[in-house]
Amino acid sequence: MKVIGLTGGIGMGKSTVASMFRRRGVPVFDADAVVRRLQAPGGAALPAIAAAFPGVVRGGVLDRAALRAMVLADGAARRRLEAIMHRMVRRAEGRFLAAARRRRVRAVVLDIPLLFETGGERRVDVAVTVSAPRSVQVARVRRRGLAEAEIARIIGLQMPDAEKRRRADMVIFTGLSRGATVRAVQRFIARVLPCRRLS
């Protein structure tokens, strides 16, 4: 089974590219979606988060804005949160891969924002990063309702796009048009998995 690692900074179009893989029959492990489930009411991560960050969980509900403000302002706080979440996400990833192997699928995608930062490229056969011009990236993130200062802080804390592109086996550019991105994904699948049947 071919394991494809997919990464990219905020606003680069990673989720869009992941959906294109799904539509072409490649199962996708969405690390962000797993994080959201773990942090939802009743989620497995809430007790540890409440203990590590007093006040951010009230009535069983995580105040995401308050937690985000804490980790953006404090590197130690960010590392505490990552220590909690990465362990749980890795367990979910392991279950996803085991299920895919049982189904004998030919390829899967691990959609992981911090692929390179966590050494995840060692767990995949090919690492793909998505990239777009900075102006396009900022415009996309702005549409999520974040303030300019917050956008700048988030981008500043992430691995630079140039470094992700340098470390990737392949780069998919998303700043031109949706059609161009679709064609890039199709070319990648044809090169890595020349047989059309994926599962």
mmCIF file of C-alpha atoms in Angstrom:
data_model
loop_
_atom_site.group_PDB
_atom_site.id
_atom_site.type_symbol
_atom_site.label_atom_id
_atom_site.label_comp_id
_atom_site.label_asym_id
_atom_site.label_seq_id
_atom_site.Cartn_x
_atom_site.Cartn_y
_atom_site.Cartn_z
ATOM 1 C CA MET A 1 0.000 0.000 0.000
ATOM 2 C CA LYS A 2 1.344 3.400 -1.020
ATOM 3 C CA VAL A 3 1.176 5.960 1.804
ATOM 4 C CA ILE A 4 1.051 9.570 0.569
ATOM 5 C CA GLY A 5 1.727 12.369 3.032
ATOM 6 C CA LEU A 6 -0.119 15.600 2.223
ATOM 7 C CA THR A 7 0.778 18.861 3.931
ATOM 8 C CA GLY A 8 0.806 22.619 3.477
ATOM 9 C CA GLY A 9 0.417 25.818 5.438
ATOM 10 C CA ILE A 10 -2.848 27.452 6.418
ATOM 11 C CA GLY A 11 -4.792 28.732 3.410
ATOM 12 C CA MET A 12 -2.679 26.846 0.881
ATOM 13 C CA GLY A 13 -5.531 24.620 -0.335
ATOM 14 C CA LYS A 14 -4.638 21.354 1.379
ATOM 15 C CA SER A 15 -8.244 20.440 2.218
ATOM 16 C CA THR A 16 -9.297 21.100 -1.379
ATOM 17 C CA VAL A 17 -6.548 18.841 -2.708
ATOM 18 C CA ALA A 18 -7.445 16.144 -0.154
ATOM 19 C CA SER A 19 -11.037 16.182 -1.405
ATOM 20 C CA MET A 20 -9.757 15.705 -4.948
ATOM 21 C CA PHE A 21 -7.912 12.562 -3.856
ATOM 22 C CA ARG A 22 -11.076 11.278 -2.174
ATOM 23 C CA ARG A 23 -13.132 11.797 -5.318
ATOM 24 C CA ARG A 24 -10.592 9.696 -7.198
ATOM 25 C CA GLY A 25 -10.981 6.778 -4.803
ATOM 26 C CA VAL A 26 -8.017 7.374 -2.496
ATOM 27 C CA PRO A 27 -8.976 7.140 1.213
ATOM 28 C CA VAL A 28 -7.835 10.179 3.207
ATOM 29 C CA PHE A 29 -6.914 10.417 6.883
ATOM 30 C CA ASP A 30 -7.786 13.980 7.932
ATOM 31 C CA ALA A 31 -5.717 14.875 11.003
ATOM 32 C CA ASP A 32 -7.570 18.176 11.480
ATOM 33 C CA ALA A 33 -10.935 16.388 11.515
ATOM 34 C CA VAL A 34 -9.613 13.965 14.121
ATOM 35 C CA VAL A 35 -8.463 16.903 16.264
ATOM 36 C CA ARG A 36 -11.926 18.462 16.016
ATOM 37 C CA ARG A 37 -13.555 15.217 17.156
ATOM 38 C CA LEU A 38 -11.133 14.817 20.048
ATOM 39 C CA GLN A 39 -11.822 18.397 21.155
ATOM 40 C CA ALA A 40 -15.606 18.299 20.667
ATOM 41 C CA PRO A 41 -17.954 17.987 23.666
ATOM 42 C CA GLY A 42 -17.287 14.559 25.156
ATOM 43 C CA GLY A 43 -14.054 14.260 23.158
ATOM 44 C CA ALA A 44 -11.204 12.197 24.547
ATOM 45 C CA ALA A 45 -8.798 15.147 24.612
ATOM 46 C CA LEU A 46 -10.923 17.484 26.731
ATOM 47 C CA PRO A 47 -9.876 16.229 30.190
ATOM 48 C CA ALA A 48 -6.173 16.596 29.399
ATOM 49 C CA ILE A 49 -6.717 20.022 27.818
ATOM 50 C CA ALA A 50 -8.745 21.198 30.810
ATOM 51 C CA ALA A 51 -5.968 20.098 33.162
ATOM 52 C CA ALA A 52 -3.204 21.709 31.094
ATOM 53 C CA PHE A 53 -5.092 24.948 30.317
ATOM 54 C CA PRO A 54 -7.386 25.854 33.217
ATOM 55 C CA GLY A 55 -10.440 27.814 32.154
ATOM 56 C CA VAL A 56 -10.547 26.922 28.459
ATOM 57 C CA VAL A 57 -13.065 24.091 28.978
ATOM 58 C CA ARG A 58 -16.326 25.250 30.530
ATOM 59 C CA GLY A 59 -19.386 23.065 30.890
ATOM 60 C CA GLY A 60 -17.712 20.381 28.814
ATOM 61 C CA VAL A 61 -17.172 22.740 25.858
ATOM 62 C CA LEU A 62 -13.780 23.922 24.636
ATOM 63 C CA ASP A 63 -13.359 27.653 24.072
ATOM 64 C CA ARG A 64 -11.302 27.316 20.894
ATOM 65 C CA ALA A 65 -10.630 31.033 20.551
ATOM 66 C CA ALA A 66 -9.221 31.224 24.090
ATOM 67 C CA LEU A 67 -7.044 28.159 23.540
ATOM 68 C CA ARG A 68 -5.807 29.490 20.194
ATOM 69 C CA ALA A 69 -4.873 32.807 21.805
ATOM 70 C CA MET A 70 -2.886 30.984 24.497
ATOM 71 C CA VAL A 71 -0.880 28.791 22.157
ATOM 72 C CA LEU A 72 -0.198 31.580 19.660
ATOM 73 C CA ALA A 73 1.257 33.740 22.404
ATOM 74 C CA ASP A 74 3.250 31.092 24.280
ATOM 75 C CA GLY A 75 5.561 28.514 22.702
ATOM 76 C CA ALA A 76 5.555 26.351 25.839
ATOM 77 C CA ALA A 77 1.749 26.290 25.821
ATOM 78 C CA ARG A 78 1.769 25.318 22.160
ATOM 79 C CA ARG A 79 4.127 22.422 22.890
ATOM 80 C CA ARG A 80 1.911 21.247 25.769
ATOM 81 C CA LEU A 81 -1.105 21.159 23.479
ATOM 82 C CA GLU A 82 0.845 19.373 20.737
ATOM 83 C CA ALA A 83 2.026 16.743 23.230
ATOM 84 C CA ILE A 84 -1.600 16.031 24.137
ATOM 85 C CA MET A 85 -2.993 15.996 20.626
ATOM 86 C CA HIS A 86 -0.224 14.352 18.612
ATOM 87 C CA ARG A 87 -0.296 11.158 20.641
ATOM 88 C CA MET A 88 -4.059 10.766 20.177
ATOM 89 C CA VAL A 89 -3.946 11.649 16.479
ATOM 90 C CA ARG A 90 -1.186 9.093 15.895
ATOM 91 C CA ARG A 91 -3.343 6.374 17.456
ATOM 92 C CA ALA A 92 -6.223 7.301 15.155
ATOM 93 C CA GLU A 93 -3.833 7.297 12.190
ATOM 94 C CA GLY A 94 -2.672 3.802 13.118
ATOM 95 C CA ARG A 95 -6.257 2.546 13.178
ATOM 96 C CA PHE A 96 -6.918 4.161 9.780
ATOM 97 C CA LEU A 97 -3.849 2.518 8.210
ATOM 98 C CA ALA A 98 -4.660 -0.874 9.700
ATOM 99 C CA ALA A 99 -8.206 -0.715 8.320
ATOM 100 C CA ALA A 100 -6.915 0.323 4.887
ATOM 101 C CA ARG A 101 -4.486 -2.596 4.817
ATOM 102 C CA ARG A 102 -7.259 -5.008 5.752
ATOM 103 C CA ARG A 103 -9.276 -3.682 2.820
ATOM 104 C CA ARG A 104 -6.202 -4.068 0.584
ATOM 105 C CA VAL A 105 -6.426 -0.571 -0.856
ATOM 106 C CA ARG A 106 -3.544 0.427 -3.082
ATOM 107 C CA ALA A 107 -3.006 3.914 -1.689
ATOM 108 C CA VAL A 108 -4.013 6.232 1.124
ATOM 109 C CA VAL A 109 -3.399 9.893 1.900
ATOM 110 C CA LEU A 110 -2.364 11.128 5.331
ATOM 111 C CA ASP A 111 -3.522 14.766 5.430
ATOM 112 C CA ILE A 112 -1.255 16.153 8.172
ATOM 113 C CA PRO A 113 -0.593 19.900 8.572
ATOM 114 C CA LEU A 114 2.574 19.313 10.637
ATOM 115 C CA LEU A 115 3.942 16.460 8.531
ATOM 116 C CA PHE A 116 7.508 17.770 8.372
ATOM 117 C CA GLU A 117 7.489 19.443 11.785
ATOM 118 C CA THR A 118 6.706 16.127 13.506
ATOM 119 C CA GLY A 119 8.975 13.922 11.374
ATOM 120 C CA GLY A 120 5.941 12.425 9.671
ATOM 121 C CA GLU A 121 7.695 12.231 6.306
ATOM 122 C CA ARG A 122 9.484 9.145 7.665
ATOM 123 C CA ARG A 123 6.110 7.362 7.867
ATOM 124 C CA VAL A 124 5.108 7.965 4.237
ATOM 125 C CA ASP A 125 6.308 6.764 0.849
ATOM 126 C CA VAL A 126 5.942 10.142 -0.838
ATOM 127 C CA ALA A 127 5.503 13.605 0.689
ATOM 128 C CA VAL A 128 3.362 16.162 -1.160
ATOM 129 C CA THR A 129 2.979 19.803 -0.175
ATOM 130 C CA VAL A 130 0.436 22.268 -1.524
ATOM 131 C CA SER A 131 1.544 25.805 -2.212
ATOM 132 C CA ALA A 132 0.120 29.135 -3.317
ATOM 133 C CA PRO A 133 1.404 32.724 -3.469
ATOM 134 C CA ARG A 134 1.380 34.546 -0.137
ATOM 135 C CA SER A 135 -1.291 36.985 -1.332
ATOM 136 C CA VAL A 136 -3.626 34.115 -2.243
ATOM 137 C CA GLN A 137 -2.916 32.378 1.069
ATOM 138 C CA VAL A 138 -3.721 35.485 3.123
ATOM 139 C CA ALA A 139 -6.895 36.204 1.141
ATOM 140 C CA ARG A 140 -8.160 32.671 1.756
ATOM 141 C CA VAL A 141 -7.471 32.822 5.482
ATOM 142 C CA ARG A 142 -9.043 36.280 5.725
ATOM 143 C CA ARG A 143 -12.307 34.766 4.453
ATOM 144 C CA ARG A 144 -12.362 32.601 7.612
ATOM 145 C CA GLY A 145 -12.888 35.747 9.636
ATOM 146 C CA LEU A 146 -9.457 35.986 11.254
ATOM 147 C CA ALA A 147 -7.878 39.370 11.933
ATOM 148 C CA GLU A 148 -4.794 40.400 9.959
ATOM 149 C CA ALA A 149 -2.551 40.287 13.042
ATOM 150 C CA GLU A 150 -3.752 36.785 13.902
ATOM 151 C CA ILE A 151 -3.198 35.603 10.331
ATOM 152 C CA ALA A 152 0.356 36.950 10.403
ATOM 153 C CA ARG A 153 1.065 35.219 13.726
ATOM 154 C CA ILE A 154 -0.255 31.875 12.518
ATOM 155 C CA ILE A 155 1.720 31.994 9.268
ATOM 156 C CA GLY A 156 4.815 33.139 11.148
ATOM 157 C CA LEU A 157 4.654 30.139 13.473
ATOM 158 C CA GLN A 158 4.403 27.625 10.627
ATOM 159 C CA MET A 159 7.277 26.162 8.672
ATOM 160 C CA PRO A 160 7.952 28.515 5.738
ATOM 161 C CA ASP A 161 6.352 27.491 2.462
ATOM 162 C CA ALA A 162 9.750 27.489 0.743
ATOM 163 C CA GLU A 163 11.063 24.966 3.270
ATOM 164 C CA LYS A 164 8.030 22.705 2.838
ATOM 165 C CA ARG A 165 8.505 22.816 -0.928
ATOM 166 C CA ARG A 166 12.196 22.006 -0.528
ATOM 167 C CA ARG A 167 11.487 18.963 1.626
ATOM 168 C CA ALA A 168 8.560 17.616 -0.394
ATOM 169 C CA ASP A 169 8.848 14.956 -3.081
ATOM 170 C CA MET A 170 6.217 16.823 -5.080
ATOM 171 C CA VAL A 171 4.544 20.244 -4.934
ATOM 172 C CA ILE A 172 0.958 20.845 -6.046
ATOM 173 C CA PHE A 173 0.336 24.512 -6.774
ATOM 174 C CA THR A 174 -3.165 25.769 -5.980
ATOM 175 C CA GLY A 175 -2.876 29.451 -6.819
ATOM 176 C CA LEU A 176 -3.853 29.301 -10.489
ATOM 177 C CA SER A 177 -7.307 27.767 -10.932
ATOM 178 C CA ARG A 178 -9.274 24.836 -9.617
ATOM 179 C CA GLY A 179 -8.953 23.145 -12.999
ATOM 180 C CA ALA A 180 -5.165 23.434 -12.909
ATOM 181 C CA THR A 181 -5.123 21.904 -9.432
ATOM 182 C CA VAL A 182 -7.367 19.032 -10.539
ATOM 183 C CA ARG A 183 -5.023 18.298 -13.432
ATOM 184 C CA ALA A 184 -1.997 18.350 -11.117
ATOM 185 C CA VAL A 185 -3.654 15.828 -8.802
ATOM 186 C CA GLN A 186 -4.587 13.635 -11.772
ATOM 187 C CA ARG A 187 -0.990 13.719 -13.046
ATOM 188 C CA PHE A 188 0.303 12.801 -9.604
ATOM 189 C CA ILE A 189 -2.080 9.831 -9.283
ATOM 190 C CA ALA A 190 -1.219 8.645 -12.803
ATOM 191 C CA ARG A 191 2.500 8.793 -11.980
ATOM 192 C CA VAL A 192 2.399 7.191 -8.555
ATOM 193 C CA LEU A 193 -0.458 4.755 -9.229
ATOM 194 C CA PRO A 194 -0.541 4.128 -12.983
ATOM 195 C CA CYS A 195 -3.339 1.577 -12.681
ATOM 196 C CA ARG A 196 -6.714 3.319 -12.479
ATOM 197 C CA ARG A 197 -8.176 0.899 -9.933
ATOM 198 C CA LEU A 198 -7.353 2.144 -6.425
ATOM 199 C CA SER A 199 -9.405 -0.126 -4.172
#
